[in-house]
Short mmCIF file of C-alpha atoms and ligand atoms in Angstrom, two decimals:
data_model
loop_
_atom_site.label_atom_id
_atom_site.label_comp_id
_atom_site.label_asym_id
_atom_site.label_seq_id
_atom_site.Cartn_x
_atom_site.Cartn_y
_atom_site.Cartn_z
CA UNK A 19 -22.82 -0.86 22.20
CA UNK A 20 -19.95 1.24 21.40
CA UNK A 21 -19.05 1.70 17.45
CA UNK A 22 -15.53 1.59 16.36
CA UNK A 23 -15.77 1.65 12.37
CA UNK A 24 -12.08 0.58 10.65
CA UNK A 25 -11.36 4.47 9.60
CA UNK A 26 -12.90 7.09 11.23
CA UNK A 27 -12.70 10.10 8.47
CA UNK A 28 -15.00 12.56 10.26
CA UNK A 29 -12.03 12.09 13.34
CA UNK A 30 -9.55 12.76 11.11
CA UNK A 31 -10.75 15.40 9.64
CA UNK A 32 -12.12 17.60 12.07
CA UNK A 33 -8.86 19.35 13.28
CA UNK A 34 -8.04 19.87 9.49
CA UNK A 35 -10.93 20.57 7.40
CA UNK A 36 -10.78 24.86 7.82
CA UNK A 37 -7.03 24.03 6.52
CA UNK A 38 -8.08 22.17 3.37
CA UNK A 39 -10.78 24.52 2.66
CA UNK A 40 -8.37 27.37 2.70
CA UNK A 41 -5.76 25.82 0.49
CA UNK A 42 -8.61 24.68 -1.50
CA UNK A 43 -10.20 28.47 -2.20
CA UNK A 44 -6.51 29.51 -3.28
CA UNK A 45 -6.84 26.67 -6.19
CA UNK A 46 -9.78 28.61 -7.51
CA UNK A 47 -8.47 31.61 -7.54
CA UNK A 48 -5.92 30.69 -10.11
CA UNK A 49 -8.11 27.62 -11.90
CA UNK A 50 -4.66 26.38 -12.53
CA UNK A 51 -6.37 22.73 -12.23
CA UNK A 52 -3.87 21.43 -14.20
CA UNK A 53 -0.43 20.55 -12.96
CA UNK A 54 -0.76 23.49 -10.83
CA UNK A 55 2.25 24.96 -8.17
CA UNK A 56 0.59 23.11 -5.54
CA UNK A 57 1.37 19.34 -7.54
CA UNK A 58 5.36 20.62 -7.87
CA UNK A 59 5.55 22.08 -4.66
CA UNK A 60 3.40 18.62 -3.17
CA UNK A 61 6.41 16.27 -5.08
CA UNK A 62 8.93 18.21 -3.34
CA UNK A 63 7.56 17.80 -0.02
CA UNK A 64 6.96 13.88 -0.72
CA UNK A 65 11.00 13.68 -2.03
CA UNK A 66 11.88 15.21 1.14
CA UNK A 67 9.46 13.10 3.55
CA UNK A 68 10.68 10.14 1.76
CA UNK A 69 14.46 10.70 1.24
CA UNK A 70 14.74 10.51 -2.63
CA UNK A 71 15.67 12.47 -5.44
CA UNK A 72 12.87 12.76 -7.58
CA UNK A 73 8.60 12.14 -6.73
CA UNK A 74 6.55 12.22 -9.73
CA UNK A 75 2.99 12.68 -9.25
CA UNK A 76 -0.05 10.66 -11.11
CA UNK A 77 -3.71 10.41 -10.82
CA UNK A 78 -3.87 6.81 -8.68
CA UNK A 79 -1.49 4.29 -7.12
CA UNK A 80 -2.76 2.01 -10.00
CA UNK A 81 -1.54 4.52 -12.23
CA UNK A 82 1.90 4.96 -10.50
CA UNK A 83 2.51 1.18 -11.00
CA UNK A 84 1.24 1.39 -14.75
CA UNK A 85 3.82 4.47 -15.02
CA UNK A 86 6.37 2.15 -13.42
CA UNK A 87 6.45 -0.37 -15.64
CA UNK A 88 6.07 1.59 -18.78
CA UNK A 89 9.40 3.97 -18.14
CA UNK A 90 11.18 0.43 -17.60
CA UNK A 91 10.04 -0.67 -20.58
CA UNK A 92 8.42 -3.76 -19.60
CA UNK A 93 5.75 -5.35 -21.62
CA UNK A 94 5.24 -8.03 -23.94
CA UNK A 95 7.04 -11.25 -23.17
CA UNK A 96 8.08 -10.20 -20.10
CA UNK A 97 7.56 -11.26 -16.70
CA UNK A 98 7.14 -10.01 -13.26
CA UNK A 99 7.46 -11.88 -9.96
CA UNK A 100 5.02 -10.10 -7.31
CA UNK A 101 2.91 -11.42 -4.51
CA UNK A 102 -0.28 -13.36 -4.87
CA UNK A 103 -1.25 -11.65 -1.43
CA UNK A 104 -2.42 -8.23 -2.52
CA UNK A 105 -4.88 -5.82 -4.43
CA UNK A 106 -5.61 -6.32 -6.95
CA UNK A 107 -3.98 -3.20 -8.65
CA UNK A 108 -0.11 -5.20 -8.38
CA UNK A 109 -0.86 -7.65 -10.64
CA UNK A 110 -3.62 -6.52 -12.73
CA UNK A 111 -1.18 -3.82 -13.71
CA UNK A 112 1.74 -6.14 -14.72
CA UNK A 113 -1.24 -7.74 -17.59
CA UNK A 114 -2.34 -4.11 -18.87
CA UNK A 115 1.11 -3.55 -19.89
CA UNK A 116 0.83 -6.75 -21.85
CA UNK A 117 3.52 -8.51 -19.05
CA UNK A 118 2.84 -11.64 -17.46
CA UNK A 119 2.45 -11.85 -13.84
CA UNK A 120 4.22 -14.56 -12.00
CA UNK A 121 3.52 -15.39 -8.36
CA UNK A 122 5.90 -16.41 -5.70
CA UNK A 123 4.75 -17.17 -2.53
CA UNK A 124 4.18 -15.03 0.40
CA UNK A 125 6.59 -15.71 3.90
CA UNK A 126 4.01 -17.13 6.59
CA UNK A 127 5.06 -14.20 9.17
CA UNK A 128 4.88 -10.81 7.69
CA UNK A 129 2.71 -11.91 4.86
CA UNK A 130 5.22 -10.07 2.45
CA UNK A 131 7.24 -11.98 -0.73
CA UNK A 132 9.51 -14.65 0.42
CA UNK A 133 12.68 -14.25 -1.32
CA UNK A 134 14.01 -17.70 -1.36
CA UNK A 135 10.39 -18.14 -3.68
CA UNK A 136 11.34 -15.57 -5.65
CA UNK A 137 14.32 -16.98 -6.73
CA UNK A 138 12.83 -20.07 -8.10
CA UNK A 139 10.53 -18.47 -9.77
CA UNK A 140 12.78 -16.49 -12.02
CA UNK A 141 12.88 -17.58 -15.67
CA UNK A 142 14.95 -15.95 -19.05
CA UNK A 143 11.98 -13.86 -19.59
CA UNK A 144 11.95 -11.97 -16.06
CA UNK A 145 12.36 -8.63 -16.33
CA UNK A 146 11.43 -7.45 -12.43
CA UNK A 147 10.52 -7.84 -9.17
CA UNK A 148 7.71 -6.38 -7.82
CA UNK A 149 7.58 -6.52 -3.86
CA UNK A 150 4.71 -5.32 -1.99
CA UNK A 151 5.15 -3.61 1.63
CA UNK A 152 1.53 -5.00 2.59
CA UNK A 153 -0.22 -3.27 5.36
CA UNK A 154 2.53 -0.84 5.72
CA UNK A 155 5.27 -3.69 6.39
CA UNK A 156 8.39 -3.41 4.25
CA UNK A 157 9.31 -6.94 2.19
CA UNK A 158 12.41 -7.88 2.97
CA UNK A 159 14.02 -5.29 0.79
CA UNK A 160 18.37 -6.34 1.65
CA UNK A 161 17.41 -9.99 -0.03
CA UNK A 162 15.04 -8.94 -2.51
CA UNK A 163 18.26 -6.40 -3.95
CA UNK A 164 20.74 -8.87 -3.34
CA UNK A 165 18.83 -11.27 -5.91
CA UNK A 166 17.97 -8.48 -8.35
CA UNK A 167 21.66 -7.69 -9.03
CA UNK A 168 22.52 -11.74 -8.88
CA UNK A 169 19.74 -11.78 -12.25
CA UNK A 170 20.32 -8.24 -13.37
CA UNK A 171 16.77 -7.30 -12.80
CA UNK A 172 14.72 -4.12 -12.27
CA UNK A 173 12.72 -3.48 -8.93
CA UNK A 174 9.26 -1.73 -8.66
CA UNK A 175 8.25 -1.27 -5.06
CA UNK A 176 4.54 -1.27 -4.77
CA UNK A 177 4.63 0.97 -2.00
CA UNK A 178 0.50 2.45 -1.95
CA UNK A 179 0.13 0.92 1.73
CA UNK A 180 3.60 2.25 3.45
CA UNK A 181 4.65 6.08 2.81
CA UNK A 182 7.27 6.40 5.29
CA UNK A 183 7.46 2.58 6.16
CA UNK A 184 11.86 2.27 6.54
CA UNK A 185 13.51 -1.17 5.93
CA UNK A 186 16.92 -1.08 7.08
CA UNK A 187 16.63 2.23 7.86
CA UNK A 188 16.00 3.13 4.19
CA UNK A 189 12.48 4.48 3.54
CA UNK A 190 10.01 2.21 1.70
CA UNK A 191 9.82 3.07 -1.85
CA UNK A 192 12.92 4.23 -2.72
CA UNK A 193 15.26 1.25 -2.52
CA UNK A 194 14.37 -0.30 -5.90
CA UNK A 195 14.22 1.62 -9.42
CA UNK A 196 11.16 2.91 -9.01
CA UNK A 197 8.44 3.28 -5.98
CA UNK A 198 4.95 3.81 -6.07
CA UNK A 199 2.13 5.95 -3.62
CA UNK A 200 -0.72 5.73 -3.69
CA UNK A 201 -2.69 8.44 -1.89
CA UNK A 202 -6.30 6.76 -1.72
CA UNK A 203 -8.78 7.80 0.97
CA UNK A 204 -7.99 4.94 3.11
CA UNK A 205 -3.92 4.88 2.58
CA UNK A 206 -1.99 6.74 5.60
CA UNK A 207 -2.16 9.93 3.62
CA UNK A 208 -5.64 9.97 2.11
CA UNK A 209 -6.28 12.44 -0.53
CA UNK A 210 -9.80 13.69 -0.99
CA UNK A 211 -10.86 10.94 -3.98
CA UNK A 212 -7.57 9.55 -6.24
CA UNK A 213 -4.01 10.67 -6.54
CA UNK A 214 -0.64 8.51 -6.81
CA UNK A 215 2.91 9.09 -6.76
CA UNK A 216 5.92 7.05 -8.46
CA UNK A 217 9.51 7.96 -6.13
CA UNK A 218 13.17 7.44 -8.30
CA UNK A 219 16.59 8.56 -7.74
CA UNK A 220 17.35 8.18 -11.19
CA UNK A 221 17.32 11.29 -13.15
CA UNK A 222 16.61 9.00 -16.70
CA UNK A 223 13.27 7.60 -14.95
CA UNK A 224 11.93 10.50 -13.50
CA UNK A 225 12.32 12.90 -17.16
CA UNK A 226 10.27 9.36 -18.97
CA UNK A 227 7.92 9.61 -15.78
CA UNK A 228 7.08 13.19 -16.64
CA UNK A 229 6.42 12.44 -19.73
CA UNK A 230 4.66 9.30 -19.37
CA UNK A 231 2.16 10.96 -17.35
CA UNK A 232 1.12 13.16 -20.56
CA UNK A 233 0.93 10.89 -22.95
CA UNK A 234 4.85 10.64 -23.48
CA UNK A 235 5.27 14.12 -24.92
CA UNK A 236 7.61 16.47 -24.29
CA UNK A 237 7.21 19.29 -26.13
CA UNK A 238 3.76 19.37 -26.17
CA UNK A 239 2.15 17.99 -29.12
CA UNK A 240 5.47 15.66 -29.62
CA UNK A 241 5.37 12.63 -28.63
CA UNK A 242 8.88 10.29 -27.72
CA UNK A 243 6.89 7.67 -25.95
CA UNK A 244 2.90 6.13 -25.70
CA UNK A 245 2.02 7.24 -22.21
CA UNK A 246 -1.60 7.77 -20.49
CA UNK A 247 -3.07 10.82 -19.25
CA UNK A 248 -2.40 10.19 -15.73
CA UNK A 249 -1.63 13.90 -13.60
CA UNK A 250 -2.52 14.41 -10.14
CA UNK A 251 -4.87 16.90 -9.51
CA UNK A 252 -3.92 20.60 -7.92
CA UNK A 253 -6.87 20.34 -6.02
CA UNK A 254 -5.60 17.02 -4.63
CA UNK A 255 -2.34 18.32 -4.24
CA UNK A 256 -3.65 21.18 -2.06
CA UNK A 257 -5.56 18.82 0.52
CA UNK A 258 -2.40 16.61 0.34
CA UNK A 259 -0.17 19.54 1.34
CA UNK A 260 -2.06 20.56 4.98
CA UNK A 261 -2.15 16.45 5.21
CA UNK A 262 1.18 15.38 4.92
CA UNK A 263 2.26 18.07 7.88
CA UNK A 264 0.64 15.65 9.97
CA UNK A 265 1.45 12.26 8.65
CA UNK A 266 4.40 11.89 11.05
CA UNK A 267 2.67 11.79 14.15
CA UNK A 268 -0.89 9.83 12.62
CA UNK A 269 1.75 6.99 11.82
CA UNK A 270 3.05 7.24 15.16
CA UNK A 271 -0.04 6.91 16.71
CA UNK A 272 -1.10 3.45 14.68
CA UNK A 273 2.05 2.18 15.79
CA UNK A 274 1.56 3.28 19.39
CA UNK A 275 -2.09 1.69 19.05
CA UNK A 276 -0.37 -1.69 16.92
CA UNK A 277 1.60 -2.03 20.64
CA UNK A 278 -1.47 -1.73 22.43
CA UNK A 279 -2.68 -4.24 20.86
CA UNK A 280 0.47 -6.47 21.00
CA UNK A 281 0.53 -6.22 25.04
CA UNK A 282 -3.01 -7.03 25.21
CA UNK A 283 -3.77 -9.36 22.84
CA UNK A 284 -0.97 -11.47 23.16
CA UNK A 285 -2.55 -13.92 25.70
CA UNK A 286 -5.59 -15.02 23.15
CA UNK A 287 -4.09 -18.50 21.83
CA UNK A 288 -6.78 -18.53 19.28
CA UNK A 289 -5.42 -15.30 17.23
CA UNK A 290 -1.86 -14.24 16.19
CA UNK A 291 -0.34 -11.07 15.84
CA UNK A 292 1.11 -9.22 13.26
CA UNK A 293 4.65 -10.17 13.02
CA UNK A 294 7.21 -7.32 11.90
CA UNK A 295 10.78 -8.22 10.60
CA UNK A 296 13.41 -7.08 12.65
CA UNK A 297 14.66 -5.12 10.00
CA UNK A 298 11.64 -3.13 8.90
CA UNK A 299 9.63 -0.33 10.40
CA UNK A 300 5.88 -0.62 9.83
CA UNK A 301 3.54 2.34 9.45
CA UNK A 302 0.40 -0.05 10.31
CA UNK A 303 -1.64 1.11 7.33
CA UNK A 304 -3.37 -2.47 8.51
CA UNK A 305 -3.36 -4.23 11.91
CA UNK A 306 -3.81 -7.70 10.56
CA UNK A 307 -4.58 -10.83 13.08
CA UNK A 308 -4.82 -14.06 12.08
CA UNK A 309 -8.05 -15.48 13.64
CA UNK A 310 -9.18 -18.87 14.36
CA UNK A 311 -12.93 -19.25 13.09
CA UNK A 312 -12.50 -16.48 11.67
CA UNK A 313 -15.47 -15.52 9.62
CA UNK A 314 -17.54 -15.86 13.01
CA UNK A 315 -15.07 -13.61 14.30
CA UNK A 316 -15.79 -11.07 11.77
CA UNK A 317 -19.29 -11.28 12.16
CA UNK A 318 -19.41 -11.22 15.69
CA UNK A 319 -17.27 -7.95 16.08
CA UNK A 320 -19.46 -6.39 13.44
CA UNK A 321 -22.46 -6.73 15.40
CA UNK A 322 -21.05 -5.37 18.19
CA UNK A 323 -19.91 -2.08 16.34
CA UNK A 324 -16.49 -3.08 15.58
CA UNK A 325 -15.65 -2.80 11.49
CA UNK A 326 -13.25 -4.79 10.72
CA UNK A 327 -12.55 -6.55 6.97
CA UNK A 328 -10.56 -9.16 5.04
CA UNK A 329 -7.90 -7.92 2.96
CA UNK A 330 -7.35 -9.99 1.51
CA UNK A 331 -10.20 -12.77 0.70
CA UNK A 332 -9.22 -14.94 -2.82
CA UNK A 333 -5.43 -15.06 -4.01
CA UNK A 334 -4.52 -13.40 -7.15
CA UNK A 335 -3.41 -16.84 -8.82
CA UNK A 336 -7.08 -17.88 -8.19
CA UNK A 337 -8.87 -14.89 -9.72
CA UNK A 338 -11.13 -15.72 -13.05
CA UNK A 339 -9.47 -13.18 -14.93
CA UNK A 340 -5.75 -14.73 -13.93
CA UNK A 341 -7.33 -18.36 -15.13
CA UNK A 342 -5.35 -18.42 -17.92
CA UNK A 343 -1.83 -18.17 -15.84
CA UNK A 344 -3.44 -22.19 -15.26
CA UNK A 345 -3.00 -21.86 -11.14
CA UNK A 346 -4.63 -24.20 -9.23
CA UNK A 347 -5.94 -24.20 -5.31
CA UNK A 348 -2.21 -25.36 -3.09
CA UNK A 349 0.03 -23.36 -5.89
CA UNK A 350 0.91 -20.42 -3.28
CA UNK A 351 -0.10 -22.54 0.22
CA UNK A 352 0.89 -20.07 2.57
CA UNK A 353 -0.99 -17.56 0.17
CA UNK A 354 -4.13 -19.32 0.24
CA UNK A 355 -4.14 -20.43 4.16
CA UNK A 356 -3.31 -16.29 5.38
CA UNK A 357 -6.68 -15.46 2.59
CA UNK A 358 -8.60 -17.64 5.25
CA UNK A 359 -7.25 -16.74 8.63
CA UNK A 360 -6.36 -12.76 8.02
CA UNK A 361 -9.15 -10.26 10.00
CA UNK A 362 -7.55 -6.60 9.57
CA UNK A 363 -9.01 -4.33 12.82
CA UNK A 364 -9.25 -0.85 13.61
CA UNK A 365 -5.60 0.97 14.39
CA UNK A 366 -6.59 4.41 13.23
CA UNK A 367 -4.52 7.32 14.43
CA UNK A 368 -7.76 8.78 16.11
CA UNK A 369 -8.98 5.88 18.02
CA UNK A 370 -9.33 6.16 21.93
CA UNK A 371 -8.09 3.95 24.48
CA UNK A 372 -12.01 3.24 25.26
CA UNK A 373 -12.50 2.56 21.62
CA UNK A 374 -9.17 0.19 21.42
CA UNK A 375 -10.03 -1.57 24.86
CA UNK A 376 -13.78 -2.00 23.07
CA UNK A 377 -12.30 -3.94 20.49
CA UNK A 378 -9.89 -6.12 22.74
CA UNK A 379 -12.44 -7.12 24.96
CA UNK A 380 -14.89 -8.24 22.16
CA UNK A 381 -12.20 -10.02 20.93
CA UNK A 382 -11.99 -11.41 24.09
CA UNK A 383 -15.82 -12.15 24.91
CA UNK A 384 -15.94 -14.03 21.26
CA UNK A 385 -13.21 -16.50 22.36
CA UNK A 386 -14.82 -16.82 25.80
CA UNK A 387 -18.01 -18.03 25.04
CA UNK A 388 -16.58 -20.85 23.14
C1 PLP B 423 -4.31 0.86 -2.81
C2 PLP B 423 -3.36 -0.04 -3.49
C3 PLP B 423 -3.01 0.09 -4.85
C4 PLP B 423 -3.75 0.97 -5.80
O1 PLP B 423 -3.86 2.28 -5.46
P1 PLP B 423 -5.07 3.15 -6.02
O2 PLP B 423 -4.66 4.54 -5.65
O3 PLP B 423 -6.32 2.69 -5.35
O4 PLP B 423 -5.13 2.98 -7.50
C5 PLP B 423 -2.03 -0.73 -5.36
N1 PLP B 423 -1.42 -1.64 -4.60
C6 PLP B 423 -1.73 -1.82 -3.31
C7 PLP B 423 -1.00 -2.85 -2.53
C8 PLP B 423 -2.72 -1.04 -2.71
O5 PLP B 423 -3.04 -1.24 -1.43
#
C-alpha cells in the first residue's frame, strides 16, 4: 500500500528548511518580534506578487476579514451577502462585527457565489458582498462588480484559499475594496502556525488597516478607531519570505497535477471534475470531485493510504450557531447537495506521478468493484 496523505509538509519542506532556519536566526538577533523589517519588507513582496498598491499584514486570515469589515465600517444593522459553501471564518466573521450574514446560493459548477442569487438577495440594509474564491477558484468577479456599482455596495474578497488565483486576468484579491490572505499551514503559502494579509489599492483603507491592526491608534497611545491586536509575526514573516520565492512554480505544479487528473479521470461516470470558469485562473489550493457514494469513497481511499477530506460537510445556513438566521434544510439547494457529493484529493505541488497514478487507480478499483 502506497500512502499519499492530502499535504505532504515534510516534502515541502525539505528543499527549504536550512533557508527558514537562516532567516529565522537573523530574527533573533535583533528580537525585533514585533512588526519587525521582515513584516514591511514581506507586504511589499505580497503587493508586488499580487499587483496592488498596498498589503497589510495581520495575525490570521480570520483576522484579515475581521480587519476588512471594520475599516468599511460595517456592523450593526448591516448585512453581508457571502456563500453558504465555505469555512467557517467568512461568515462567522460578518456576526463578530455585529453584521448579519446573508446567504446566496452557490453556482452548481465552480461551487463559487452565483451572482444572479446575489442579486435577489440584496435588501436596504446591504452593505457588501463578500465572494469567496473557494479552493483557489476565482467567483465570478466581472458580475459580482457589475452588481456592486448597480447597489452602490462595498466588496470584500475572501481570498485565504487563492494568492495568485487571476480572474480576468486581474489577480484574486484585489478587484474589490479590500482582499484578504490568509497564510495558514495548509493555504498555498503556508506560514509556520498563523499569519493573514488584507490587499487594497486605496490609500484611505490601507492607513485605517494599519491602524486597525493596533487597536486603531495612531500615535501610539491615541486611539481614532476600536481595532484588535491583530500583527503578523516577524518570525512568520521571515519563513514567509524564503516561501513566497517559490510559490510561483508550487502553484504551477497543482495545476499541472489538477490536468493530470482531468485527462485521467475524465472517463469515471460516477465522479465529476472540478469545473473552472473560462474566465478565471485557479491555483488548486483544493482538487475537489464530486463523488457518487461518496462517503464509501472516502473511506475506501483512506484505507488504502490516500487522505483525502470533505470541505465542506454542513452549510453555513445550517450551523447551530447561525439558527437564529431561521434557515431551513432546501434554503441554498445547490449548497446543501455539493456538502454531500464534494471529496477534495491530494494535488500537492510535491506529489509524484506514482503517487498521482496511486490515487487514480484507487479511484478507479472503488468504482470497479461495484
Ligand atoms: C482558511 C480560511 C479562512 C481563515 O483563515 P485563517 O488564517 O485560518 O484564520 C477564511 N476563509 C476561508 C475561505 C479559508 O479557507
Amino acid at each position: 500500500m502506497m500512502n499519499v496523505p492530502l499535504l505532504d509538509l515534510n516534502a515541502q519542506y525539505e528543499n527549504i528548511l536550512a533557508e527558514i532556519k537562516t532567516e529565522m536566526e537573523k530574527v533573533f538577533t535583533t528580537h525585533a518580534y514585533k512588526l519587525g523589517p521582515q513584516v514591511t519588507e514581506f507586504e511589499k513582496t505580497v503587493s508586488d506578487f499580487c499587483q496592488v498598491k498596498h498589503a497589510v499584514g495581520c495575525a490570521s486570515g480570520t483576522d484579515a476579514l475581521v480587519l476588512a469589515l471594520l475599516a468599511l465600517g460595517i456592523g450593526d444593522n448591516d448585512e453581508v451577502i457571502t456563500s453558504p459553501f465555505t469555512f467557517f471564518a467568512t461568515a462567522g466573521t460578518i456576526h463578530r462585527v455585529g453584521a448579519k450574514p446573508v446567504f446566496a446560493d452557490i453556482r452548481p459548477d465552480t461551487f463559487n457565489l452565483d451572482p444572479e442569487k446575489i442579486e435577489k438577495a440584496i435588501t436596504s440594509k446591504t452593505k457588501a458582498i463578500m465572494p469567496v474564491h473557494l479552493f483557489g477558484q476565482p467567483a465570478d468577479m466581472n458580475s459580482i462588480k457589475s452588481i456592486a456599482r448597480k447597489y452602490d455596495l462595498k466588496i470584500i474578497e475572501d481570498n485565504a484559499q487563492g494568492i495568485g488565483a487571476k480572474f480576468a486576468g486581474k489577480t484574486a484579491g484585489t478587484i474589490g475594496d479590500i482582499g484578504t490572505l490568509s497564510f495558514f499551514p495548509s493555504k498555498n503559502l503556508g506560514a509556520m502556525g498563523d499569519a493573514g494579509m488584507c490587499l487594497t489599492n486605496s490609500d484611505a483603507l490601507a492607513d485605517k488597516l494599519l491602524m486597525l491592526r493596533v487597536h486603531g491608534e495612531n500615535p501610539q497611545y491615541y486611539h481614532r478607531w476600536v481595532g484588535l491586536n491583530s500583527r503578523l509575526d516577524t518570525i512568520q514573516a521571515a519563513v514567509l519570505l524564503v516561501k513566497i520565492r517559490y510559490l510561483q512554480n508550487w502553484s504551477e505544479a497543482r495545476r499541472k497535477n489538477a490536468e493530470y487528473y482531468n485527462q485521467k479521470l475524465a472517463g469515471i461516470p460516477q465522479i465529476k471534475l472540478p469545473v473552472i470558469h473560462p474566465e478565471a485562473e485557479s491555483i488548486y489550493n483544493q482538487y475537489t470531485i464530486r463523488a457518487t457514494r461518496r462517503d464509501e469513497l472516502k473511506n475506501f481511499l483512506q484505507a488504502h493510504g490516500v487522505g483525502c477530506a470533505v470541505y465542506y460537510p454542513l452549510s453555513l445556513h445550517l450551523q447551530e450557531c447561525f439558527s437564529y438566521l431561521g434557515h431551513k434544510p432546501g434554503d441554498f439547494p445547490n449548497c446543501e447537495q455539493a456538502t454531500s457529493e464534494v471529496l477534495s484529493i491530494p494535488v500537492y505541488s510535491e506529489m509524484t506521478k506514482i503517487q498521482q497514478d496511486y490515487v487514480i487507480d484507487q479511484i478507479r478499483d472503488f468504482y470497479n468493484r461495484e
